[in-house]
PDB file of C-alpha atoms and ligand atoms in Angstrom:
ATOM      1  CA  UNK A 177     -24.518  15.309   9.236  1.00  0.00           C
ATOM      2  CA  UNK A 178     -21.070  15.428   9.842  1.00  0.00           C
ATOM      3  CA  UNK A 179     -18.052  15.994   7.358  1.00  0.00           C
ATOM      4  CA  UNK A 180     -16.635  12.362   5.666  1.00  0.00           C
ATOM      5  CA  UNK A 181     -13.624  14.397   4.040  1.00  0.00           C
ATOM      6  CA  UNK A 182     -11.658  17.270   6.406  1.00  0.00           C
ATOM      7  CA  UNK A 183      -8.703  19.241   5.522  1.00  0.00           C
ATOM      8  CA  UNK A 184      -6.394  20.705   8.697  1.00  0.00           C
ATOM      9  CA  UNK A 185      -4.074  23.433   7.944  1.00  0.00           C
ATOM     10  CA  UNK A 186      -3.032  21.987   4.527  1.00  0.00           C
ATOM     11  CA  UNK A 187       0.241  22.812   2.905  1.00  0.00           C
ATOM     12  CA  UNK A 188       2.315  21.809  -0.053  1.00  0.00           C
ATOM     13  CA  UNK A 189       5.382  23.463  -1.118  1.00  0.00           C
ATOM     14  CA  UNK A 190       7.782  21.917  -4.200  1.00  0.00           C
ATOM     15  CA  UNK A 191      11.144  22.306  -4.282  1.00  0.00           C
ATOM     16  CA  UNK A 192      13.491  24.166  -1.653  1.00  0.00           C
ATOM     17  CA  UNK A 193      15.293  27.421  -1.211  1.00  0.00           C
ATOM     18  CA  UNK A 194      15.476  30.057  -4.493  1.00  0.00           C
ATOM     19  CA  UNK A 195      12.776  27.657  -6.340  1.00  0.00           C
ATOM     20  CA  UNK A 196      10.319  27.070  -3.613  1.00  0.00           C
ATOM     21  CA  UNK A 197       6.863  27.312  -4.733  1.00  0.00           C
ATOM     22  CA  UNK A 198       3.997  27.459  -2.333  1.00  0.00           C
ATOM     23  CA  UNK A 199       1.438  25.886  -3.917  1.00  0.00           C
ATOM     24  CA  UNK A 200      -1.336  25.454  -0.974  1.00  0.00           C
ATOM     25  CA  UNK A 201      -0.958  27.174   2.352  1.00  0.00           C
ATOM     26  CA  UNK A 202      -2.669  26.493   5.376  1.00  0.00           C
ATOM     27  CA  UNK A 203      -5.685  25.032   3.545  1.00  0.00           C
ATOM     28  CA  UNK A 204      -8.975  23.779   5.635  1.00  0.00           C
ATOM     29  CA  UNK A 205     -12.059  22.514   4.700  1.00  0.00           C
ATOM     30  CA  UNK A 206     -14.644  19.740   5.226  1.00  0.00           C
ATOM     31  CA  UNK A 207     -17.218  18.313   2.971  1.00  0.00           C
ATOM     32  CA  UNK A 208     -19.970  16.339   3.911  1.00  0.00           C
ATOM     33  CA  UNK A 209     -22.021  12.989   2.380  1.00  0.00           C
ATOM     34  CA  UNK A 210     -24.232  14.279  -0.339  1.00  0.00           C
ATOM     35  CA  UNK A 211     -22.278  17.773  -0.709  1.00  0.00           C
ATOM     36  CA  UNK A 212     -21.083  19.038  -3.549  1.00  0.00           C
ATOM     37  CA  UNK A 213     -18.549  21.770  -2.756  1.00  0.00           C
ATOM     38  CA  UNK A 214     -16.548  23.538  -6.067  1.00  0.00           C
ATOM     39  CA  UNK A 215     -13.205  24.504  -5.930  1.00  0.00           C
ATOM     40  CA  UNK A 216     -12.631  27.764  -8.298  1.00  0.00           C
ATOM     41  CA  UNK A 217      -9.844  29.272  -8.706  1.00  0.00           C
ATOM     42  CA  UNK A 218      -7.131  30.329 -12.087  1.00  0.00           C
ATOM     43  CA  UNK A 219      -5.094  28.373 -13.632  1.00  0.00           C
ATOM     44  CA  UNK A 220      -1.820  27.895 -10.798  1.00  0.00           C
ATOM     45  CA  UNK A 221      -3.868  28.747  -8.074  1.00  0.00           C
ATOM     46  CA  UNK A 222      -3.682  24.879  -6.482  1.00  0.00           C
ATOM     47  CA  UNK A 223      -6.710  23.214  -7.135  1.00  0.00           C
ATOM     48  CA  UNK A 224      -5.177  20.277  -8.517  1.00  0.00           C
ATOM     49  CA  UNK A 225      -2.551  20.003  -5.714  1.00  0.00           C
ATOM     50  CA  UNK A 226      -5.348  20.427  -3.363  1.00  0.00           C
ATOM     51  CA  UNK A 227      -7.130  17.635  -4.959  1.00  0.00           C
ATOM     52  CA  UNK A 228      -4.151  15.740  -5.298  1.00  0.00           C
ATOM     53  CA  UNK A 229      -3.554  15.886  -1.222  1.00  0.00           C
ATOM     54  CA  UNK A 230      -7.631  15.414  -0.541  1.00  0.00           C
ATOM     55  CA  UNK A 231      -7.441  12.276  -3.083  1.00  0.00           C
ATOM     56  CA  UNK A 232      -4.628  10.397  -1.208  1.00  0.00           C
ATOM     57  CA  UNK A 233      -2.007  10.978  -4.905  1.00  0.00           C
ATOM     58  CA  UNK A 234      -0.114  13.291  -2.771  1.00  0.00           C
ATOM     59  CA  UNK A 235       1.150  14.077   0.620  1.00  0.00           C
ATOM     60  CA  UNK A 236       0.951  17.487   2.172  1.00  0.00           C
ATOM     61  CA  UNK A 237       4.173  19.374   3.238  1.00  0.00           C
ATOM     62  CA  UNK A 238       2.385  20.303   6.551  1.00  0.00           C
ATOM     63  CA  UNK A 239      -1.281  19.651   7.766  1.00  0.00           C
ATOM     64  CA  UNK A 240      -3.356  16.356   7.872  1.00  0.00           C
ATOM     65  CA  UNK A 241      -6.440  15.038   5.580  1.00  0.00           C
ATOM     66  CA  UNK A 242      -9.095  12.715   7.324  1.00  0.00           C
ATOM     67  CA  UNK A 243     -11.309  10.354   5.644  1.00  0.00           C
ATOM     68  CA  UNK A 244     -14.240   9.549   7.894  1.00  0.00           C
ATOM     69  CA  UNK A 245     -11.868  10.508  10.895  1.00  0.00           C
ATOM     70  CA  UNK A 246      -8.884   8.061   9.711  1.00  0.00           C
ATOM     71  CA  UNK A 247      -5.764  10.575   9.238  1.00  0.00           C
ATOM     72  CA  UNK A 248      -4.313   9.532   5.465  1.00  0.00           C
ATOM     73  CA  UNK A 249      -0.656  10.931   6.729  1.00  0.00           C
ATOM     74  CA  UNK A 250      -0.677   7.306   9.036  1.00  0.00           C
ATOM     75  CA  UNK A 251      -1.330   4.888   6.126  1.00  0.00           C
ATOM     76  CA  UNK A 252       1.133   3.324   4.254  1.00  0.00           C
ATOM     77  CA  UNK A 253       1.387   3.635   0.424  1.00  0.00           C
ATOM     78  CA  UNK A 254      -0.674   0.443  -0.133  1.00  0.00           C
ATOM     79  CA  UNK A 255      -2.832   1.378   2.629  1.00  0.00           C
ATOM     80  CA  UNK A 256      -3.491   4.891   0.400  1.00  0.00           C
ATOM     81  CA  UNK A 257      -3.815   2.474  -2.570  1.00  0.00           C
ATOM     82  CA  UNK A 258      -6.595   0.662  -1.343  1.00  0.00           C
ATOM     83  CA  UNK A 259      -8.242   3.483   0.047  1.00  0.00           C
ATOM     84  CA  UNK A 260      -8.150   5.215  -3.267  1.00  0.00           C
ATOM     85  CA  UNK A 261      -9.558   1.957  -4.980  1.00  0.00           C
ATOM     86  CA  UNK A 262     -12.499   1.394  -2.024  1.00  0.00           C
ATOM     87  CA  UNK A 263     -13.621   5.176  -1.071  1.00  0.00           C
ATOM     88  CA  UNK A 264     -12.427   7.700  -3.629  1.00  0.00           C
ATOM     89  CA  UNK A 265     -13.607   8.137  -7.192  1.00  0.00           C
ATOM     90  CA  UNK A 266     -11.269  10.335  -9.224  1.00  0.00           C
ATOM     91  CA  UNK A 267     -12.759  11.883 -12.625  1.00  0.00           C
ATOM     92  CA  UNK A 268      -9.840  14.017 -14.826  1.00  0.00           C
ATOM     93  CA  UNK A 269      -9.867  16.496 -17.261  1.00  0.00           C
ATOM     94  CA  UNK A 270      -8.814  14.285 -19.804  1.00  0.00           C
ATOM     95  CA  UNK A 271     -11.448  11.196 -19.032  1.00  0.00           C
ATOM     96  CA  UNK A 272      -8.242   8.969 -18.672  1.00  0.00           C
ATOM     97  CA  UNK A 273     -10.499   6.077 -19.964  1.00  0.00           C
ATOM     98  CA  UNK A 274      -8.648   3.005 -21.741  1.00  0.00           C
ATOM     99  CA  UNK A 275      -9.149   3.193 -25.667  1.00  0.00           C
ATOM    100  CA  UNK A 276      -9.333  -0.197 -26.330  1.00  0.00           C
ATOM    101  CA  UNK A 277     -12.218  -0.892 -23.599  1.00  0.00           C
ATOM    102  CA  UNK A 278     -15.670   0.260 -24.878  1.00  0.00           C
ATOM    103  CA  UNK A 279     -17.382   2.255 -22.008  1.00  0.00           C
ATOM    104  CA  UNK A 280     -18.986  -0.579 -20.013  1.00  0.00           C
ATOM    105  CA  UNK A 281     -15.407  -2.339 -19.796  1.00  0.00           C
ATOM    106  CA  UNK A 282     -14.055   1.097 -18.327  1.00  0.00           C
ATOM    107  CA  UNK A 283     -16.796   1.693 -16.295  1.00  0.00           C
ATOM    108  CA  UNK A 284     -16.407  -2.465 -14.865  1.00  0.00           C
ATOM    109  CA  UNK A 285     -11.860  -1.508 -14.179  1.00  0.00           C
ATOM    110  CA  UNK A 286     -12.443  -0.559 -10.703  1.00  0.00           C
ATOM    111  CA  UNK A 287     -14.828  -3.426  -9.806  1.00  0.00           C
ATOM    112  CA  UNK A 288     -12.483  -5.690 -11.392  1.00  0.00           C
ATOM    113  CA  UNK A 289      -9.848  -4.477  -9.149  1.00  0.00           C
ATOM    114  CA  UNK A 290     -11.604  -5.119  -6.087  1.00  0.00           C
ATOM    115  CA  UNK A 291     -12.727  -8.427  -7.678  1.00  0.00           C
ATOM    116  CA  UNK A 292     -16.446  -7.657  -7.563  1.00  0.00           C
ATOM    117  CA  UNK A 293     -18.422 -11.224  -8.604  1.00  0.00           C
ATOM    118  CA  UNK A 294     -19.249 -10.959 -12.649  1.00  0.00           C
ATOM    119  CA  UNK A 295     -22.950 -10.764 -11.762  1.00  0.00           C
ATOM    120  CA  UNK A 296     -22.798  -7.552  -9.579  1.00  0.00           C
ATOM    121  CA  UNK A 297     -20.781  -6.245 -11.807  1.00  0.00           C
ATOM    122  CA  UNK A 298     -22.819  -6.552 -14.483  1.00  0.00           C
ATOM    123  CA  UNK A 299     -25.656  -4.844 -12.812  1.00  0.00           C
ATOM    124  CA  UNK A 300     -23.781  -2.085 -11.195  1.00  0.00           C
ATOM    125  CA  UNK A 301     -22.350  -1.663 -14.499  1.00  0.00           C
ATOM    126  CA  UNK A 302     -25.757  -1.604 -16.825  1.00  0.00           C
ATOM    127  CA  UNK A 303     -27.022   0.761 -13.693  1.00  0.00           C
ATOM    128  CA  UNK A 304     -24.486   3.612 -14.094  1.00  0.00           C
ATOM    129  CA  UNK A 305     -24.815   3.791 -17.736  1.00  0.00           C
ATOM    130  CA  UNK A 306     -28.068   4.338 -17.762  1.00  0.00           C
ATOM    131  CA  UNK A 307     -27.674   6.689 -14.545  1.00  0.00           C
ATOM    132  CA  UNK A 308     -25.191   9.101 -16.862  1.00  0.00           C
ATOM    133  CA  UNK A 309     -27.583   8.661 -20.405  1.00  0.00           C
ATOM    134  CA  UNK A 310     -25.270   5.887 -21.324  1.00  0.00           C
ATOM    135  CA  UNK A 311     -27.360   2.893 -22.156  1.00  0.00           C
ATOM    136  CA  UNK A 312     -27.461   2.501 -25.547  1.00  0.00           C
ATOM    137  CA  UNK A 313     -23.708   3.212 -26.030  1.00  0.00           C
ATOM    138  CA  UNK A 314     -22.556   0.385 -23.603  1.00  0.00           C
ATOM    139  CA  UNK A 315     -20.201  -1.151 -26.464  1.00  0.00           C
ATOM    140  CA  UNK A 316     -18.722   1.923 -28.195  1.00  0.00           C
ATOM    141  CA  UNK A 317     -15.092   2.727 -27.660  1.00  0.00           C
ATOM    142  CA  UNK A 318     -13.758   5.881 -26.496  1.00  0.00           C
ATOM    143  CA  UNK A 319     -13.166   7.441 -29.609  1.00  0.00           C
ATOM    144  CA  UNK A 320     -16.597   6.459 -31.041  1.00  0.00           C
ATOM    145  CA  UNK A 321     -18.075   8.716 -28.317  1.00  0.00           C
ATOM    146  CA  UNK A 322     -18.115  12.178 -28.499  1.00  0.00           C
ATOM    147  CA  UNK A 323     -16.005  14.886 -25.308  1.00  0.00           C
ATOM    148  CA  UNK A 324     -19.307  14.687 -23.126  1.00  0.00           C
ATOM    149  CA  UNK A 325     -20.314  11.087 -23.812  1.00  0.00           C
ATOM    150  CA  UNK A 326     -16.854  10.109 -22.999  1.00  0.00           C
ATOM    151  CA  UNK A 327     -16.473  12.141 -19.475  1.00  0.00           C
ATOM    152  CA  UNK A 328     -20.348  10.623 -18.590  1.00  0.00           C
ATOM    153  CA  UNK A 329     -17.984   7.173 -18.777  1.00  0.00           C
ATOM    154  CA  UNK A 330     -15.794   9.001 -16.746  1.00  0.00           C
ATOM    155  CA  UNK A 331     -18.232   9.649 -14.047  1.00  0.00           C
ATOM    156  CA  UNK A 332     -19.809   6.205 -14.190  1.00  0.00           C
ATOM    157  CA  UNK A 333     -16.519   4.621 -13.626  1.00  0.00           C
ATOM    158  CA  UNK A 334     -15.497   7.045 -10.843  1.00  0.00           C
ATOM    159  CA  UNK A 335     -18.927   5.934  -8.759  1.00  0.00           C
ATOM    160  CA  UNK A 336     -18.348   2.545  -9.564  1.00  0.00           C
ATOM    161  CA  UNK A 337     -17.325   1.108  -6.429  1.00  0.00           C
ATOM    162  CA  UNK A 338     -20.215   3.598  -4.257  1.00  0.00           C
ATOM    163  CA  UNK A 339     -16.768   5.915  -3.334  1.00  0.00           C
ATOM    164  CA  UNK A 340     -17.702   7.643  -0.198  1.00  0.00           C
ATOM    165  CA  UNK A 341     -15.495  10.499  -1.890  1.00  0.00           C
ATOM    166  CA  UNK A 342     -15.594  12.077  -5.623  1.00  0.00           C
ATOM    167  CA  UNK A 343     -12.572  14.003  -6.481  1.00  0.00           C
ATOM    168  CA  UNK A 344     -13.019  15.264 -10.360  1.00  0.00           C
ATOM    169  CA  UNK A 345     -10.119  17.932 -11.457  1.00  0.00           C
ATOM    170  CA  UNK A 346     -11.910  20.009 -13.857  1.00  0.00           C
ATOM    171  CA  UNK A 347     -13.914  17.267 -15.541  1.00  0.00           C
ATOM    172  CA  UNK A 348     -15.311  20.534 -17.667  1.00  0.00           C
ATOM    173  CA  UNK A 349     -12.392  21.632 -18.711  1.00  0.00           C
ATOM    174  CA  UNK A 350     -12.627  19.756 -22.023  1.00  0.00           C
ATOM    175  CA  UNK A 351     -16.157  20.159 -22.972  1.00  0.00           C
ATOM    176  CA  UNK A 352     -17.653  22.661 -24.881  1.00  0.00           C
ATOM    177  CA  UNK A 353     -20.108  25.354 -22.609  1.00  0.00           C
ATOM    178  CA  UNK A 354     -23.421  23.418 -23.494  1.00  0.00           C
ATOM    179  CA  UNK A 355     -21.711  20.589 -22.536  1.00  0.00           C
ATOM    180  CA  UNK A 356     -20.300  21.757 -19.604  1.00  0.00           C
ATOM    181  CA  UNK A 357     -23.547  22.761 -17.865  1.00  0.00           C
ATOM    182  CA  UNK A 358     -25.299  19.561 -18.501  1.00  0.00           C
ATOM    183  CA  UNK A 359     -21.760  17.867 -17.385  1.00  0.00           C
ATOM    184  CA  UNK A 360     -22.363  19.599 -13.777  1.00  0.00           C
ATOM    185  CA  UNK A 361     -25.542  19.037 -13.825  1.00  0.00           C
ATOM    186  CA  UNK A 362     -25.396  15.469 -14.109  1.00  0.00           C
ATOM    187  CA  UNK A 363     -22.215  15.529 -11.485  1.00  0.00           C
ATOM    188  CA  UNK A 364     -24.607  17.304  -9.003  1.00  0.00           C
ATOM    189  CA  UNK A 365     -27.594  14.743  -9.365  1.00  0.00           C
ATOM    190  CA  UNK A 366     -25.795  12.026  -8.793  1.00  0.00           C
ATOM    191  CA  UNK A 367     -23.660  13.196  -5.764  1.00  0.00           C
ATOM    192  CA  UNK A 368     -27.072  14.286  -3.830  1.00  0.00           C
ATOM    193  CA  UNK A 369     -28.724  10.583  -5.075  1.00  0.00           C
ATOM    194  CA  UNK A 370     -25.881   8.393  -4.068  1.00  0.00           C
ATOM    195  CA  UNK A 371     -24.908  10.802  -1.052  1.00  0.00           C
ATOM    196  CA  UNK A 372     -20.915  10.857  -2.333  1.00  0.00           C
ATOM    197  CA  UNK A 373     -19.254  13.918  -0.648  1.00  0.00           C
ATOM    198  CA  UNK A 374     -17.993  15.704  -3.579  1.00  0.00           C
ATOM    199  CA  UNK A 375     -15.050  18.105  -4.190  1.00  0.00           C
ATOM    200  CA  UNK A 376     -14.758  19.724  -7.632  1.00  0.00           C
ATOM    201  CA  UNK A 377     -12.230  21.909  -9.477  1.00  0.00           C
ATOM    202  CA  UNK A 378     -13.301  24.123 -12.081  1.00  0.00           C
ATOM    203  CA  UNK A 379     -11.816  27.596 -13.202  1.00  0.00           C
ATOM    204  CA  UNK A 380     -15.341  28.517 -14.938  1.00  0.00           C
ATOM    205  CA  UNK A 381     -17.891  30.771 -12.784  1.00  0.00           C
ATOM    206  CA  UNK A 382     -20.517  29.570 -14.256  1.00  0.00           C
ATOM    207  CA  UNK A 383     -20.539  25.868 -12.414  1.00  0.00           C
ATOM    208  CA  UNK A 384     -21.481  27.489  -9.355  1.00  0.00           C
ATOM    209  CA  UNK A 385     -25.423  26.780 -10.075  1.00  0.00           C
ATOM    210  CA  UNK A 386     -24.686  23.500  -9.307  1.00  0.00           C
ATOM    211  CA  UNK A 387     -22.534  23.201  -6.071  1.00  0.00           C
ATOM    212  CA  UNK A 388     -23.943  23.286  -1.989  1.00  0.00           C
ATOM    213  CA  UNK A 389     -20.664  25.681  -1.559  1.00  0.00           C
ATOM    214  CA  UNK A 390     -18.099  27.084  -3.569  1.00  0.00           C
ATOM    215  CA  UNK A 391     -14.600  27.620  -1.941  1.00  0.00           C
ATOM    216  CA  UNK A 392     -12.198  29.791  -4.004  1.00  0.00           C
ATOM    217  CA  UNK A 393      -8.403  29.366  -4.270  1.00  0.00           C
ATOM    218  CA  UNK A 394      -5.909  32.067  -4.688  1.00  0.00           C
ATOM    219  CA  UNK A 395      -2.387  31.541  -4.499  1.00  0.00           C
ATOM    220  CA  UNK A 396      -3.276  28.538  -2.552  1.00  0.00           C
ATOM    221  CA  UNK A 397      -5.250  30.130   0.162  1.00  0.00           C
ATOM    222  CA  UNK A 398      -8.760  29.782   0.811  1.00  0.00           C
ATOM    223  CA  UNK A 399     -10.552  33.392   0.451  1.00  0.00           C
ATOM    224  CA  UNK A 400     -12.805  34.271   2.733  1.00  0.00           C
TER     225      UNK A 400
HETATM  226  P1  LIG B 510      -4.087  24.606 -10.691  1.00  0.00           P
HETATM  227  O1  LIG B 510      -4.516  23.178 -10.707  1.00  0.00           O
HETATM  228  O2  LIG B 510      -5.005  25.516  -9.946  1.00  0.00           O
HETATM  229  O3  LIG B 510      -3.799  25.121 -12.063  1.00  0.00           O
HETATM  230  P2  LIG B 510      -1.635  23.550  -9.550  1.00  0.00           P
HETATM  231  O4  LIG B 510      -1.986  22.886  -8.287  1.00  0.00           O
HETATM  232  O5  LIG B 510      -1.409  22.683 -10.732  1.00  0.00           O
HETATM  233  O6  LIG B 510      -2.696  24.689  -9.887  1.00  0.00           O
HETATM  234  O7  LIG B 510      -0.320  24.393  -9.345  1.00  0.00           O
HETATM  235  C1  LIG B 510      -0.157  25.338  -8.284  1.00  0.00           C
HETATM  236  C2  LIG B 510       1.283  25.845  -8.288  1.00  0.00           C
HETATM  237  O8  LIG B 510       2.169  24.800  -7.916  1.00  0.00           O
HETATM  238  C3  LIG B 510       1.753  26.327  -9.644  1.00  0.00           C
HETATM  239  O9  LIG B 510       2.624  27.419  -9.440  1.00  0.00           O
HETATM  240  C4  LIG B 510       2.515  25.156 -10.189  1.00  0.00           C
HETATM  241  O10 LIG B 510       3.482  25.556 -11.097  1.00  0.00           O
HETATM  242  C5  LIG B 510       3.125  24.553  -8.928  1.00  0.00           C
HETATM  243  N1  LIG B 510       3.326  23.097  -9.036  1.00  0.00           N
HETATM  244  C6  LIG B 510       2.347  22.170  -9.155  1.00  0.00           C
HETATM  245  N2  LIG B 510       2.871  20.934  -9.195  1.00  0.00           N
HETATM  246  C7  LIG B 510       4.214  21.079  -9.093  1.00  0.00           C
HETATM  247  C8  LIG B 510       5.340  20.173  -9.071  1.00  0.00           C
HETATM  248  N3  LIG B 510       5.162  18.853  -9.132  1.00  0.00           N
HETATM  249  N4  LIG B 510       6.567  20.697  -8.954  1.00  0.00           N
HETATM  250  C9  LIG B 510       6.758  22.030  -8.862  1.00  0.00           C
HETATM  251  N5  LIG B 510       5.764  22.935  -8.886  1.00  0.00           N
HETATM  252  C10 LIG B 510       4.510  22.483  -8.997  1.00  0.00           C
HETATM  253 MG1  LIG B 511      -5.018  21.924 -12.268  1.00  0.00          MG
END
């Protein structure tokens, strides 16, 4: 199998002179369909500037990011757009889900977007809510659902469009330790079902039981 996501000598530094701040340096990796590599590493350490670069949100100071072998640092901002819409899923910390939309509606934005046919999306829709638990809460709001049911809408919507990439930014972070667990749990079934190449942040050792390969960050340098 060969890697769908690579990383070349990734940098990003903010700002200039006095206030520089290196926040990834010379940063490679690949990750391949079906993989689900963790990214650990403290709070500052670059994981979500990493993700952010990886993801398409950002672009790197130096070094290049290829997405099944098509270098992101050549595509124009609505080129990035609409491969962020077609192959990436992201999942935050925070859900980011839309509080008036129950969790079908959120999980349907994306194939809206990309003007999926009502039918399809109806199915792909009623599939991933019952893939993350979901089914019976298809019509509850956001704030009718509790931290965990609320980031399993997260996920759903985030696979929605069969991404060829999952980027999620601590999508623990939130959730209690039970939670957590089961959170990762899910994550890592459905990565190695659907065959998504998956890069995840978390600054909690205990996800590890769950990832193909865990890469750790420290002052934006890959150990190891
Ligand atoms: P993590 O996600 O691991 O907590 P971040 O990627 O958010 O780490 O941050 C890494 C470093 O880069 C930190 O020192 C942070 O303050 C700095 N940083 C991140 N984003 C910016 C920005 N937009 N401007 C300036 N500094 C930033
Ligand atoms: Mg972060």
């Amino acid at each position: 199998m060969s890697a769908i996501l690579e990383a070349r000598g990734l940098s990003r530094a903010f700002g200039g002179g006095e206030t520089r701040v290196d926040a990834v340096t010379d940063v490679s990796l690949t990750v391949e369909p079906g993989e689900l590599v963790l990214l650990r590493g403290p709070s500052g350490s670059g994981k979500t500037t990493l993700l952010n670069m990886l993801g398409g949100l950002d672009r790197p100071t130096a070094g290049s990011v290829t997405l099944d072998g098509a270098p992101l640092s050549e595509a124009s901002e609505d080129e990035l757009a609409d491969i962020r819409r077609r192959d990436i899923g992201f999942v935050f910390q925070s859900f980011a889900l839309l509080p008036v939309l129950s969790a079908a509606e959120n999980v349907e934005v994306p194939l809206r977007i990309l003007r999926t046919p009502a039918q399809e999306r109806e199915e792909r829709v009623a599939e991933l809510l019952d893939a993350v638990g979901l089914g019976d809460h298809a019509n509850q709001r956001p704030y009718e659902l509790s931290g965990g049911q609320q980031q399993r809408v997260g996920i759903a919507r985030a696979l929605a469009n069969r991404p060829r990439v999952l980027i999620a930014d601590e999508p623990t972070g939130q959730l209690d330790s039970g939670t957590a667990l089961a959170m990762m749990a899910l994550i890592s079934r459905l990565v190695h079902e659907q065959g998504v190449a998956a890069i995840i942040s978390t600054h909690d050792p205990r996800m590890s039981e769950h990832a193909d390969r865990v890469l750790q960050l420290h002052d934006g340098r890959l150990a190891g």
